[in-house]
Coordinates of C-alpha atoms in Angstrom, one line a residue:
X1 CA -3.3 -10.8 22.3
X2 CA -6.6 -10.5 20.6
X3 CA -6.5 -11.1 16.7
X4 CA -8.1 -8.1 14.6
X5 CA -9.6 -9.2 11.2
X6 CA -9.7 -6.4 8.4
X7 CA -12.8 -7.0 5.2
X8 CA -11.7 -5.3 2.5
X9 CA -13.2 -5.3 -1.1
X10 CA -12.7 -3.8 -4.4
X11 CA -14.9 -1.2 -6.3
X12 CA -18.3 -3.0 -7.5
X13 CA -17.9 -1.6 -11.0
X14 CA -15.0 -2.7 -12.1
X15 CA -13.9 -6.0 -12.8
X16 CA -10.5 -6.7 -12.1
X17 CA -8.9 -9.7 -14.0
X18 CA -6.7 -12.9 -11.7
X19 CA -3.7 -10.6 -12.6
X20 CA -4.5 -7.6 -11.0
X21 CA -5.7 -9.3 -7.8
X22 CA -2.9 -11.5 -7.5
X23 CA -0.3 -8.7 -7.9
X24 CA -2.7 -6.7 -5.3
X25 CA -2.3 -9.5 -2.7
X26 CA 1.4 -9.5 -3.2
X27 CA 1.6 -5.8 -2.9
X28 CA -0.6 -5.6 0.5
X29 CA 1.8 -7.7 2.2
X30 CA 5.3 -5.8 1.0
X31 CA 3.6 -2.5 1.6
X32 CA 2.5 -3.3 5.8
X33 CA 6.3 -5.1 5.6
X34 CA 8.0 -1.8 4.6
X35 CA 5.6 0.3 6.6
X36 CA 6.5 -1.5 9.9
X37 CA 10.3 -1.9 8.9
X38 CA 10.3 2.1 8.6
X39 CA 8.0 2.7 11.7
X40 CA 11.0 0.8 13.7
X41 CA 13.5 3.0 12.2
X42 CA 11.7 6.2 13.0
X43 CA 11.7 5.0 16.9
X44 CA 14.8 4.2 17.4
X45 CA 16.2 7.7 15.5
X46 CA 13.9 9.6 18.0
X47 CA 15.2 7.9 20.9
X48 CA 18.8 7.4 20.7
X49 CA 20.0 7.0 16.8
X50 CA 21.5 8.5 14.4
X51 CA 19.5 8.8 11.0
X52 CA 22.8 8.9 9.2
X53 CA 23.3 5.3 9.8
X54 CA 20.1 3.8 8.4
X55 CA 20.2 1.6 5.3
X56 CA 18.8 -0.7 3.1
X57 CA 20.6 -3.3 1.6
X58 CA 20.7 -3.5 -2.3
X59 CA 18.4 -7.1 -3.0
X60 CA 15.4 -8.4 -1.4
X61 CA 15.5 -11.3 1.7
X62 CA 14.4 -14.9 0.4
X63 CA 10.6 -16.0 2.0
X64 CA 12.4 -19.5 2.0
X65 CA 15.6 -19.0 4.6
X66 CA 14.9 -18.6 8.1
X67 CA 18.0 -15.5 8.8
X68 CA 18.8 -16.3 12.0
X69 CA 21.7 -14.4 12.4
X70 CA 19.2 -11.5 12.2
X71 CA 19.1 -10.8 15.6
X72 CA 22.5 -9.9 16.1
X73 CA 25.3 -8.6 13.7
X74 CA 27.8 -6.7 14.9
X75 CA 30.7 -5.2 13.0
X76 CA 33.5 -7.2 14.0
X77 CA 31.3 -10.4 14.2
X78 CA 30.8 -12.9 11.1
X79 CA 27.0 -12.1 11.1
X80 CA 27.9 -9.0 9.2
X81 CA 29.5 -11.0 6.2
X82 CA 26.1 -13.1 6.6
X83 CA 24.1 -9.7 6.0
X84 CA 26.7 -8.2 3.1
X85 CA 25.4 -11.9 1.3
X86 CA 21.6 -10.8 1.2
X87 CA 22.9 -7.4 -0.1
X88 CA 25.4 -4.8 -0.4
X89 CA 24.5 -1.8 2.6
X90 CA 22.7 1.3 0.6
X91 CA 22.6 4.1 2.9
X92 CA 20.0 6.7 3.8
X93 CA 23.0 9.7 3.0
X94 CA 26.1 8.7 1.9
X95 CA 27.9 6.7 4.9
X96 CA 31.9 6.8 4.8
X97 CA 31.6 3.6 7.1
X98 CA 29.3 2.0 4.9
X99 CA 31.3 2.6 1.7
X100 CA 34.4 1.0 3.2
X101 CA 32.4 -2.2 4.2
X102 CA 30.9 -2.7 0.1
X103 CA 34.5 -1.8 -1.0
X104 CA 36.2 -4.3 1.2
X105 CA 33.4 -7.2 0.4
X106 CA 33.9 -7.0 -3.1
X107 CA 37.8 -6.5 -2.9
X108 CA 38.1 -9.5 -0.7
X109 CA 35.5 -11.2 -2.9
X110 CA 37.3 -10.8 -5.8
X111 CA 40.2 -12.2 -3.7
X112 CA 38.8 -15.2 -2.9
X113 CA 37.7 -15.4 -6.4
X114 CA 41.0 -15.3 -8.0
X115 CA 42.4 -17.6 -4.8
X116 CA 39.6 -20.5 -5.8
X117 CA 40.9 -20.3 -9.6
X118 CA 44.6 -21.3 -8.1
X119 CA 43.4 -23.6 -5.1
X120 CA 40.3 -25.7 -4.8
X121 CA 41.1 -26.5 -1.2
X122 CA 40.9 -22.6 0.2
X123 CA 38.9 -21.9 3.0
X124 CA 35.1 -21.2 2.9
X125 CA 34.8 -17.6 1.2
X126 CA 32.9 -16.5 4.1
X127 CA 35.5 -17.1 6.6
X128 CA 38.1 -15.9 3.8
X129 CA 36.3 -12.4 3.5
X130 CA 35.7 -12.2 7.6
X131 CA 39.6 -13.2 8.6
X132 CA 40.6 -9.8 6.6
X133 CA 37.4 -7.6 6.7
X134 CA 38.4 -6.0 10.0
X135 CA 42.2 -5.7 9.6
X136 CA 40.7 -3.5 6.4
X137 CA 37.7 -1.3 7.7
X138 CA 38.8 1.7 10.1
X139 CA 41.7 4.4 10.4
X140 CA 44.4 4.3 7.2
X141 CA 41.7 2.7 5.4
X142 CA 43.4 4.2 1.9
X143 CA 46.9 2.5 2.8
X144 CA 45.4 -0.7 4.3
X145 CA 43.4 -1.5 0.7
X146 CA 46.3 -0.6 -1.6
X147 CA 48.6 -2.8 0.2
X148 CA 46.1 -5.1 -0.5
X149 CA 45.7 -4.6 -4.1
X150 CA 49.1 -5.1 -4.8
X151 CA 49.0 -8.5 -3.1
X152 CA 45.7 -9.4 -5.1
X153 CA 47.2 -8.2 -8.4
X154 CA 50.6 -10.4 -7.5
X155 CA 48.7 -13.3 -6.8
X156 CA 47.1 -13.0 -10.1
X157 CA 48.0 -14.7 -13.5
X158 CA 49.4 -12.6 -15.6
X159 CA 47.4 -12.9 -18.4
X160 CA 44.5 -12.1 -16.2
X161 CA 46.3 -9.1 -14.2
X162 CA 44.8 -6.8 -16.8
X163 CA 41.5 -8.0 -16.2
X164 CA 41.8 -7.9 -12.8
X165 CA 43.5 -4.2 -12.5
X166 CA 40.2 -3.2 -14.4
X167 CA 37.9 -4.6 -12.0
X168 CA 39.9 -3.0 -8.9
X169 CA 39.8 0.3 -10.9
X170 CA 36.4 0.5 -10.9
X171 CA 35.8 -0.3 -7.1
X172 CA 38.2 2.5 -6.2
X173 CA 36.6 5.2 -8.7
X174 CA 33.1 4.1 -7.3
X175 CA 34.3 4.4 -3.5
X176 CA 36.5 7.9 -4.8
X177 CA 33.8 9.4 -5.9
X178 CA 31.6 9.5 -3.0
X179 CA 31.3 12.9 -0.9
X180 CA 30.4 12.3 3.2
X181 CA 28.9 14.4 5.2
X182 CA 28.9 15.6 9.0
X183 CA 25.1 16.2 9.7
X184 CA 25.5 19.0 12.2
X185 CA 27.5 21.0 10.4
X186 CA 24.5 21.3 7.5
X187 CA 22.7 24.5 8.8
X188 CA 20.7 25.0 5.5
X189 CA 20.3 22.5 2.4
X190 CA 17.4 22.3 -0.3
X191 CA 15.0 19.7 -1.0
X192 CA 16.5 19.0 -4.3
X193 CA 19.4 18.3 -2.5
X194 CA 18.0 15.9 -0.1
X195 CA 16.5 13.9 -2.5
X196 CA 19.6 13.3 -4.9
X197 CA 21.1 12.4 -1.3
X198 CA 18.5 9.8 -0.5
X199 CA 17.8 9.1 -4.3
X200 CA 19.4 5.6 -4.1
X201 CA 18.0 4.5 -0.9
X202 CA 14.7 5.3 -1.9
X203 CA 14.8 3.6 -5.0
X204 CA 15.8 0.5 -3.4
X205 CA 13.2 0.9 -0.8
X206 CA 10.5 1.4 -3.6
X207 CA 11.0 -1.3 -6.0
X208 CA 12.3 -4.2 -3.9
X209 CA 9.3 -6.4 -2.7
X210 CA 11.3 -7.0 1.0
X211 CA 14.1 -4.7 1.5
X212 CA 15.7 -5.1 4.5
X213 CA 16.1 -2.1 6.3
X214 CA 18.3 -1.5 9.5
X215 CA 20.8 1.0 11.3
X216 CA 24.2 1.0 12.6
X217 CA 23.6 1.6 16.1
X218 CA 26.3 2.9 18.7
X219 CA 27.4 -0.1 20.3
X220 CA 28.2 -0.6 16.6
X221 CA 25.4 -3.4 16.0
X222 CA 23.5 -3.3 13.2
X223 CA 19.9 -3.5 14.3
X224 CA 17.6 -5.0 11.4
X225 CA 13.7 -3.6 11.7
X226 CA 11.0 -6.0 11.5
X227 CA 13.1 -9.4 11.9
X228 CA 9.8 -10.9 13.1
X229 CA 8.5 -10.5 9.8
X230 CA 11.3 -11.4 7.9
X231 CA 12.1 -14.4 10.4
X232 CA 8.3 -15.1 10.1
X233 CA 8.0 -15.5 14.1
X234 CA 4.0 -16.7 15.3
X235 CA 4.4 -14.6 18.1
X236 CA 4.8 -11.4 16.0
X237 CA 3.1 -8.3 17.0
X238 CA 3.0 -7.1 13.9
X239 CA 1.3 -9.8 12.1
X240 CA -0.1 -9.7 8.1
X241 CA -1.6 -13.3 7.2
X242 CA -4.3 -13.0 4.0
X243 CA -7.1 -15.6 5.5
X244 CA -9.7 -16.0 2.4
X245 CA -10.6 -13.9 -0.5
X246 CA -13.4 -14.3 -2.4
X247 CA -12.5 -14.0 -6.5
X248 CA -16.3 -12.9 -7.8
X249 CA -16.3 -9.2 -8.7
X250 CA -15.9 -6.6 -6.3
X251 CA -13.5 -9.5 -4.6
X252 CA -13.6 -9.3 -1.0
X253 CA -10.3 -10.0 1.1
X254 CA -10.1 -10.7 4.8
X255 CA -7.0 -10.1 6.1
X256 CA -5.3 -10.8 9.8
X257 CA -3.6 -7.8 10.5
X258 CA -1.6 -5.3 13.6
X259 CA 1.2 -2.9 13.6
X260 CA 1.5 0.6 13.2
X261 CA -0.3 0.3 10.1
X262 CA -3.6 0.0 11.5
X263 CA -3.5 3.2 12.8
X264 CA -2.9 5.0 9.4
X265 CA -5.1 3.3 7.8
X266 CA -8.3 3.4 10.4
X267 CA -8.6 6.8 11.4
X268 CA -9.1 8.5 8.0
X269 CA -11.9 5.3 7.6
X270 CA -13.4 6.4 11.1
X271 CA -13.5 9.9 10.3
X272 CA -15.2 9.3 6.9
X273 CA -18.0 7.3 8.7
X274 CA -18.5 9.8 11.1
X275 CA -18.6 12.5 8.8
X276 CA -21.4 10.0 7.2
X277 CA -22.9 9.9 10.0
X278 CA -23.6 13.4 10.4
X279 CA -25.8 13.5 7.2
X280 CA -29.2 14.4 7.9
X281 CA -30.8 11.8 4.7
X282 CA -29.8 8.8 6.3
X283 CA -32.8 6.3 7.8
X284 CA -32.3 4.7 11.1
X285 CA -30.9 1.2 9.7
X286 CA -28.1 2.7 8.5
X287 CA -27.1 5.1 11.2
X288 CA -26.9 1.8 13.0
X289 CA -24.4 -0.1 10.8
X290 CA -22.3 3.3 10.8
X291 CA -22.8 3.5 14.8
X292 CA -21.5 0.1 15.1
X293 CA -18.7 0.1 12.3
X294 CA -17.5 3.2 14.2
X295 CA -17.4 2.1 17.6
X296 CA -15.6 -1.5 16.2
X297 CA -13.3 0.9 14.6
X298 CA -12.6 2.8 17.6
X299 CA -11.8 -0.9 19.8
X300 CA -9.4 -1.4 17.3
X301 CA -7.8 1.7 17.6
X302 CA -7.6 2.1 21.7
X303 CA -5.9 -2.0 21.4
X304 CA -3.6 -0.5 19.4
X305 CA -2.9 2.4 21.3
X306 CA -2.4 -0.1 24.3
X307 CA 0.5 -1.8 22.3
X308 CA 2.4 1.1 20.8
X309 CA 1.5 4.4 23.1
X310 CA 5.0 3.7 24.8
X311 CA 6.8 2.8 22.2
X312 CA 6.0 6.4 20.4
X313 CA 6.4 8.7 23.2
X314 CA 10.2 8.9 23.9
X315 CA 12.7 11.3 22.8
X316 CA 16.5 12.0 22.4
X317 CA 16.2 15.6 22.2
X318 CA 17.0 18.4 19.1
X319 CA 17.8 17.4 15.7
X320 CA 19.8 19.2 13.2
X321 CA 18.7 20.8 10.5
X322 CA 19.4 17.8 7.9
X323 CA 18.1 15.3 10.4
X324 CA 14.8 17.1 10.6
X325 CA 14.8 17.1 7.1
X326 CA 15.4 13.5 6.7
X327 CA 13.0 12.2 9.5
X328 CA 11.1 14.2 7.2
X329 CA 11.2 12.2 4.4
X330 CA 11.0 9.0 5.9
X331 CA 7.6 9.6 7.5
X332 CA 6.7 10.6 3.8
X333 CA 7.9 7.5 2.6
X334 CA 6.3 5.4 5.0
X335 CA 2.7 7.4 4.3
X336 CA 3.2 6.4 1.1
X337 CA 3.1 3.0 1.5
X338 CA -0.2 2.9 4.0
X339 CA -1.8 4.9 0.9
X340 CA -0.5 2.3 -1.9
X341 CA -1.8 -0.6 0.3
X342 CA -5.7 0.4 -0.6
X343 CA -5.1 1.3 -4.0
X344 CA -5.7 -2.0 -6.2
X345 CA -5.3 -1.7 -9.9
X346 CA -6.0 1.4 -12.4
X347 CA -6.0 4.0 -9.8
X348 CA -8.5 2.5 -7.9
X349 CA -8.4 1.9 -4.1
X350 CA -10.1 -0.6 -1.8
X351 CA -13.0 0.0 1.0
X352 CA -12.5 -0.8 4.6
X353 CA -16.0 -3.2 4.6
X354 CA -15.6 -4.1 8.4
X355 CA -13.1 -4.3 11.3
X356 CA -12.9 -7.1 13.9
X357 CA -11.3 -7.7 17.3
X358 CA -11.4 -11.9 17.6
X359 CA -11.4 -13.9 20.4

């Protein structure tokens, strides 16, 4: 595959400090993360999934681990314990599913916790938490965790049972507390609403640098978008690698760059320079440059279209109301993020200088 090369450079009058450039070339790179990770997510809920089981979990992955176990995590396999580690599961809409897999990962956590205090010799927490995890999750959930509790709370110390009865406290009130709710059955609900629904996930999605997003699929796999970013794989599609930047003000950046991205980003720049174009004041130089920005814009834009035209034209059929609604949103947030990547310091935004195909 051909390698397309993005120029981009800050406004000539203003003269951004190391700060503010370094902070903008960390941004970039999060922002085409999330914006792939969400265009992944958007697919697979138009095709076969259900938005109600898309997450994000609660920290950012390390740039340092390698997360093989990415690729497949089921929920009766290990790998899922291995995910819960990176992050506890924040869901789209509150998930009942989802709420009994962070209850039983801390409940079993603080388990092995108090276990360790008593025996240095038991077994790996991992394998502690995964042995029990499954016997937890499912039907009579309620009567499966409170047999439990009493076993923790026996197990305990007594001059620490007090202690420990507080912490279990809180997990249940948190779990308690949380309403679910059946998506077709929602004929009408208000935008307000919808976002205190979604208010968590979206903060996480917001603030954390590299969330990692996935869904609970129906062969009850949790699928994890963009693991060839995360997993930093050469062959990637949807490649981001910063190649040079020059620091002298306006600093110019070129950037490697493919995903669905591109597209977002390019056609409002296309338009723009054919709506230059069309100005009547303009001498014959520059209707060249413009000629030939636009037709290296438009090269960039069919190869693209040749990667991701069949990957964007499938779907599962109606949606309720709610679903719409969230789809909704999720497009929203992912615009967001294509505008944020241009926008360098003090509300100002970068210029598209040039786009190249490589050989």
């Amino acid at each position: 595959m051909s390698t397309v090369r993005i120029t981009i450079k800050t406004p000539d009058n203003i003269n951004f400090n190391s700060w503010e450039i370094s902070n903008y070339l960390n941004r970039i790179a999060s922002y085409h993360y999330k914006y792939e990770a969400l265009g992944e997510l958007l697919r697979m809920i138009s095709t076969s999934e259900s938005i109600a089981n898309i997450f994000v979990l609660s920290e950012s992955f390390l740039i340092d681990r390698p997360y093989k176990f990415l690729s497949k995590v089921f929920l009766a396999d290990k790998s899922l314990i291995s995910l819960l580690n990176i992050g506890k599961i924040v869901p789209l809409i509150p998930n009942k599913l989802f709420a009994q897999i962070n209850f039983s990962y801390d409940l079993l956590s603080l388990s092995h916790s108090l276990l360790e205090k008593q025996d240095s010799k038991v077994e790996k927490r991992s394998d502690y938490i995964f042995k029990q995890f499954n016997e937890l999750i499912g039907n009579e959930f309620e009567r499966k965790y409170k047999n439990k509790i009493e076993k923790i709370i026996a197990s305990a110390k007594k001059k620490e049972r007090t202690k420990v009865e507080g912490k279990i406290n809180n997990l249940v009130k948190t779990y308690n507390s949380t309403s679910f709710f059946n998506l077709n059955q929602i004929e009408r609900i208000d935008n307000e609403t919808v976002e205190n629904l979604t208010k968590n996930f979206r903060k996480r999605v917001s603030y954390l640098q590299r969330p990692v997003l996935g869904i609970l699929t129906k062969e009850n796999q949790f699928i994890i978008a963009a693991t060839d970013l995360i997993q930093n794989k050469e062959n990637s599609l949807s490649y981001f690698i910063i190649r040079d930047f020059y620091k002298e003000n306006p600093v110019t950046i070129n950037i490697d760059v493919f995903g669905d991205i591109l597209e977002k980003i390019l056609y409002p720049a296309k338009a723009k320079l054919e709506e230059e174009l069309l100005q009547t004041d303009i001498d014959l130089q520059k209707q060249k440059v413009l000629k030939e920005k636009i037709e290296n814009y438009g090269r960039v834009l069919e190869l693209h279209e040749k990667f991701y035209s069949n990957l964007n034209n499938r779907t599962k059929g109606a949606n309720s109301y709610l679903e719409v609604q969230l789809q909704t949103l999720l497009s929203e947030i992912q615009g967001d993020m294509a505008k944020k990547s241009i926008r360098v310091s003090r509300g100002e935004e970068a210029e598209i200088k040039s786009v190249d195909i490589l050989a």
